[in-house]
């Protein structure tokens, strides 16, 4: 079974500052990793995913994440945030075996202020 | 809109009533997942279905909850005899392939169930 831990429940930052949202996972098998964003009263939208290959993954809206197998981490980063990035961010993991569901972390609320 | 459609967006039920939540997957998607979101708890997996089959229901409560995805029509999540603890946002997601490996989930905007 897989599990995900998002280490920060809330991250407040000022506009144009860099941000890192932390995510650690545990699994006994190889995994795929994802970050999703949820704006208020909406569903989740995929930001980026790691399936294999390069450990640095670039996604939409200027976000990127780095897969670190030795530290079992998949932290999300953005060099300069905007007010519009205020949302809840979810890290998720699934095994690479067919037919398995995504397991989500509890989410991190990113609040960007001016 | 070719995305995942959930209805209703908001549903209010009194304790003891039944709640039926509907999900129409994206066109061409035959895999449906239901998740429940509670404040401060993130999304909890409930059930994974393909057309006419339940593949994984390990996250479903043993009583009062059921799900189906018939050959024709939307997927239905049914909650019988609702209690206040069932109040939550329920999200449906769909994919085209096997699980999330190469076909990431596309989410609907959710149904917010309030039990009074």
Coordinates of C-alpha atoms in Angstrom, one line a residue:
Chain A
X1 CA 0.0 0.0 0.0
X2 CA 1.0 3.6 -0.6
X3 CA 0.7 6.6 1.6
X4 CA 1.4 10.3 1.2
X5 CA 2.4 12.9 3.8
X6 CA 2.2 16.6 3.1
X7 CA 4.3 18.2 5.7
X8 CA 2.7 21.6 5.8
X9 CA -1.0 22.2 6.1
X10 CA -0.7 25.9 5.4
X11 CA 1.9 27.9 3.6
X12 CA 1.5 31.7 3.6
X13 CA 3.8 33.7 1.2
X14 CA 4.1 37.1 -0.3
X15 CA 3.6 37.7 -4.0
X16 CA 6.7 37.1 -6.2
X17 CA 8.4 35.1 -3.4
X18 CA 9.5 31.5 -4.1
X19 CA 7.6 28.6 -2.6
X20 CA 8.1 25.0 -1.9
X21 CA 5.3 22.6 -0.9
X22 CA 6.7 19.4 0.6
X23 CA 5.5 15.9 -0.1
X24 CA 6.9 12.6 1.1
X25 CA 5.5 9.2 0.2
X26 CA 5.9 5.6 1.2
X27 CA 5.5 2.5 -1.0
X28 CA 6.9 -1.0 -1.3
X29 CA 6.6 -0.9 -5.1
X30 CA 7.5 1.6 -7.8
X31 CA 5.2 4.6 -7.9
X32 CA 3.9 7.3 -10.0
X33 CA 3.6 10.7 -8.4
X34 CA 1.3 13.7 -9.1
X35 CA 0.5 17.1 -7.9
X36 CA -3.0 18.5 -8.2
X37 CA -4.4 22.0 -7.5
X38 CA -7.9 22.7 -6.3
X39 CA -9.4 26.2 -6.5
X40 CA -12.4 27.0 -4.2
X41 CA -15.6 25.1 -5.0
X42 CA -13.9 23.3 -7.9
X43 CA -12.6 19.9 -8.7
X44 CA -8.9 19.0 -8.9
X45 CA -6.7 20.0 -11.8
X46 CA -3.5 18.1 -12.7
X47 CA -0.4 20.3 -12.3
X48 CA 2.3 17.8 -13.2
X49 CA 3.2 14.1 -12.9
X50 CA 6.2 11.9 -12.6
X51 CA 6.0 8.5 -14.3
X52 CA 9.6 7.8 -15.2
X53 CA 12.7 9.4 -16.7
X54 CA 14.0 12.8 -15.7
X55 CA 13.5 13.4 -12.0
X56 CA 12.7 17.1 -12.6
X57 CA 9.2 17.5 -13.9
X58 CA 7.7 20.8 -15.2
X59 CA 4.0 21.4 -15.1
X60 CA 1.5 24.1 -15.8
X61 CA 1.5 27.6 -14.3
X62 CA 5.3 27.7 -13.8
X63 CA 5.3 24.9 -11.2
X64 CA 7.9 22.1 -11.1
X65 CA 8.7 19.2 -8.9
X66 CA 11.6 16.9 -8.3
X67 CA 11.4 13.2 -7.6
X68 CA 14.0 12.1 -5.1
X69 CA 13.9 8.3 -4.7
X70 CA 16.4 8.1 -1.8
X71 CA 14.4 10.6 0.2
X72 CA 11.0 9.4 -1.0
X73 CA 10.1 13.0 -1.7
X74 CA 8.3 14.9 -4.5
X75 CA 8.4 18.5 -3.5
X76 CA 6.6 21.1 -5.5
X77 CA 8.3 24.5 -6.3
X78 CA 7.6 27.8 -8.0
X79 CA 10.3 30.5 -8.2
X80 CA 7.8 33.4 -8.0
X81 CA 4.2 33.1 -7.0
X82 CA 1.2 35.1 -8.0
X83 CA -2.0 36.0 -6.0
X84 CA -3.8 33.7 -8.4
X85 CA -1.8 30.7 -7.1
X86 CA -3.8 30.8 -3.9
X87 CA -5.4 27.4 -3.7
X88 CA -5.1 24.0 -2.1
X89 CA -2.5 21.7 -3.5
X90 CA -2.6 17.9 -3.2
X91 CA 0.2 15.4 -3.7
X92 CA -0.8 12.0 -4.8
X93 CA 0.8 8.6 -5.4
X94 CA -0.2 5.4 -7.2
X95 CA 1.6 2.2 -7.8
X96 CA 2.7 1.4 -11.3
X97 CA 0.5 -1.6 -11.4
X98 CA -2.6 -1.4 -13.5
X99 CA -5.9 -0.8 -11.8
X100 CA -4.8 1.0 -8.7
X101 CA -6.3 4.2 -7.5
X102 CA -4.6 7.5 -6.6
X103 CA -3.9 8.0 -2.9
X104 CA -3.9 11.7 -1.9
X105 CA -2.2 13.6 0.9
X106 CA -4.2 15.9 3.1
X107 CA -3.4 18.9 1.1
X108 CA -1.5 22.2 1.6
X109 CA -3.2 25.5 1.5
X110 CA -1.1 28.1 -0.3
X111 CA -2.1 31.6 0.6
X112 CA -0.4 34.3 -1.5
X113 CA -0.7 37.9 -0.3
X114 CA 0.5 41.2 -1.7
Chain B
X1 CA -18.2 20.9 -21.9
X2 CA -16.5 17.6 -22.4
X3 CA -15.3 17.3 -18.9
X4 CA -16.5 15.2 -16.0
X5 CA -20.0 16.2 -15.1
X6 CA -21.3 15.7 -11.6
X7 CA -24.8 16.6 -10.4
X8 CA -26.2 17.9 -8.4
X9 CA -23.6 20.4 -7.3
X10 CA -25.3 20.8 -3.9
X11 CA -27.5 18.3 -2.2
X12 CA -29.3 18.7 1.1
X13 CA -30.8 15.7 2.8
X14 CA -32.4 15.1 6.2
X15 CA -31.1 12.3 8.4
X16 CA -32.5 9.0 7.3
X17 CA -33.1 10.0 3.7
X18 CA -31.2 8.7 0.6
X19 CA -28.7 10.6 -1.4
X20 CA -27.9 9.8 -5.0
X21 CA -24.9 11.4 -6.6
X22 CA -24.4 11.2 -10.4
X23 CA -21.2 11.3 -12.4
X24 CA -20.9 11.3 -16.2
X25 CA -17.2 10.7 -17.1
X26 CA -15.4 12.4 -19.9
X27 CA -16.2 11.2 -23.4
X28 CA -14.3 8.0 -24.1
X29 CA -13.5 7.3 -20.5
X30 CA -14.6 4.0 -19.1
X31 CA -12.9 4.2 -15.6
X32 CA -14.6 6.0 -12.8
X33 CA -13.3 6.8 -9.3
X34 CA -15.2 8.3 -6.3
X35 CA -13.5 10.2 -3.6
X36 CA -14.8 11.9 -0.5
X37 CA -13.3 15.2 0.8
X38 CA -13.7 16.3 4.4
X39 CA -12.1 19.5 5.8
X40 CA -8.5 19.0 6.9
X41 CA -8.5 15.4 5.7
X42 CA -7.9 15.7 1.9
X43 CA -9.4 13.2 -0.5
X44 CA -10.2 9.7 0.6
X45 CA -10.5 7.0 -2.1
X46 CA -13.9 5.3 -2.0
X47 CA -14.4 3.1 -5.0
X48 CA -13.1 2.4 -8.5
X49 CA -15.4 1.2 -11.2
X50 CA -15.3 0.2 -14.8
X51 CA -18.4 -0.3 -16.9
X52 CA -20.6 -2.7 -15.1
X53 CA -17.9 -3.8 -12.7
X54 CA -16.6 -2.7 -9.3
X55 CA -12.8 -3.0 -9.4
X56 CA -11.8 -1.8 -6.0
X57 CA -14.2 -0.8 -3.2
X58 CA -11.7 -0.9 -0.4
X59 CA -12.5 2.7 0.6
X60 CA -16.3 2.3 0.8
X61 CA -18.0 2.0 4.2
X62 CA -19.4 -1.4 4.6
X63 CA -23.0 -0.2 5.2
X64 CA -25.3 2.2 3.5
X65 CA -22.9 3.1 0.7
X66 CA -23.1 1.6 -2.8
X67 CA -21.8 2.5 -6.3
X68 CA -22.6 1.4 -9.8
X69 CA -21.5 2.3 -13.3
X70 CA -24.0 0.7 -15.7
X71 CA -23.4 0.0 -19.3
X72 CA -25.5 3.0 -20.2
X73 CA -25.8 6.2 -18.2
X74 CA -23.8 7.8 -15.5
X75 CA -22.1 6.3 -12.5
X76 CA -24.2 6.6 -9.3
X77 CA -23.0 6.8 -5.7
X78 CA -25.8 6.0 -3.4
X79 CA -25.9 6.7 0.3
X80 CA -28.9 5.2 2.2
X81 CA -30.2 6.5 5.5
X82 CA -27.8 9.4 5.6
X83 CA -26.3 10.7 8.8
X84 CA -24.6 14.0 9.7
X85 CA -21.2 12.4 9.3
X86 CA -21.9 11.8 5.6
X87 CA -21.8 15.6 5.0
X88 CA -18.8 16.1 2.7
X89 CA -17.8 16.9 -0.8
X90 CA -17.9 13.9 -3.1
X91 CA -15.7 14.0 -6.2
X92 CA -15.8 11.8 -9.2
X93 CA -12.9 11.3 -11.5
X94 CA -12.5 9.4 -14.8
X95 CA -9.7 8.1 -16.9
X96 CA -9.3 6.4 -20.2
X97 CA -6.7 3.8 -19.3
X98 CA -5.9 1.3 -16.5
X99 CA -5.8 3.2 -13.3
X100 CA -3.7 6.4 -13.1
X101 CA -0.5 5.1 -14.6
X102 CA -0.6 6.8 -18.0
X103 CA -4.0 8.4 -18.0
X104 CA -4.2 10.9 -15.1
X105 CA -7.5 11.4 -13.5
X106 CA -9.9 14.2 -14.6
X107 CA -12.1 15.4 -11.8
X108 CA -15.6 16.8 -11.8
X109 CA -16.5 19.8 -9.6
X110 CA -18.0 17.7 -6.9
X111 CA -21.3 17.3 -5.1
X112 CA -21.5 19.0 -1.8
X113 CA -23.8 16.9 0.4
X114 CA -25.2 18.5 3.6
X115 CA -27.2 16.3 6.0
X116 CA -29.4 18.3 8.3

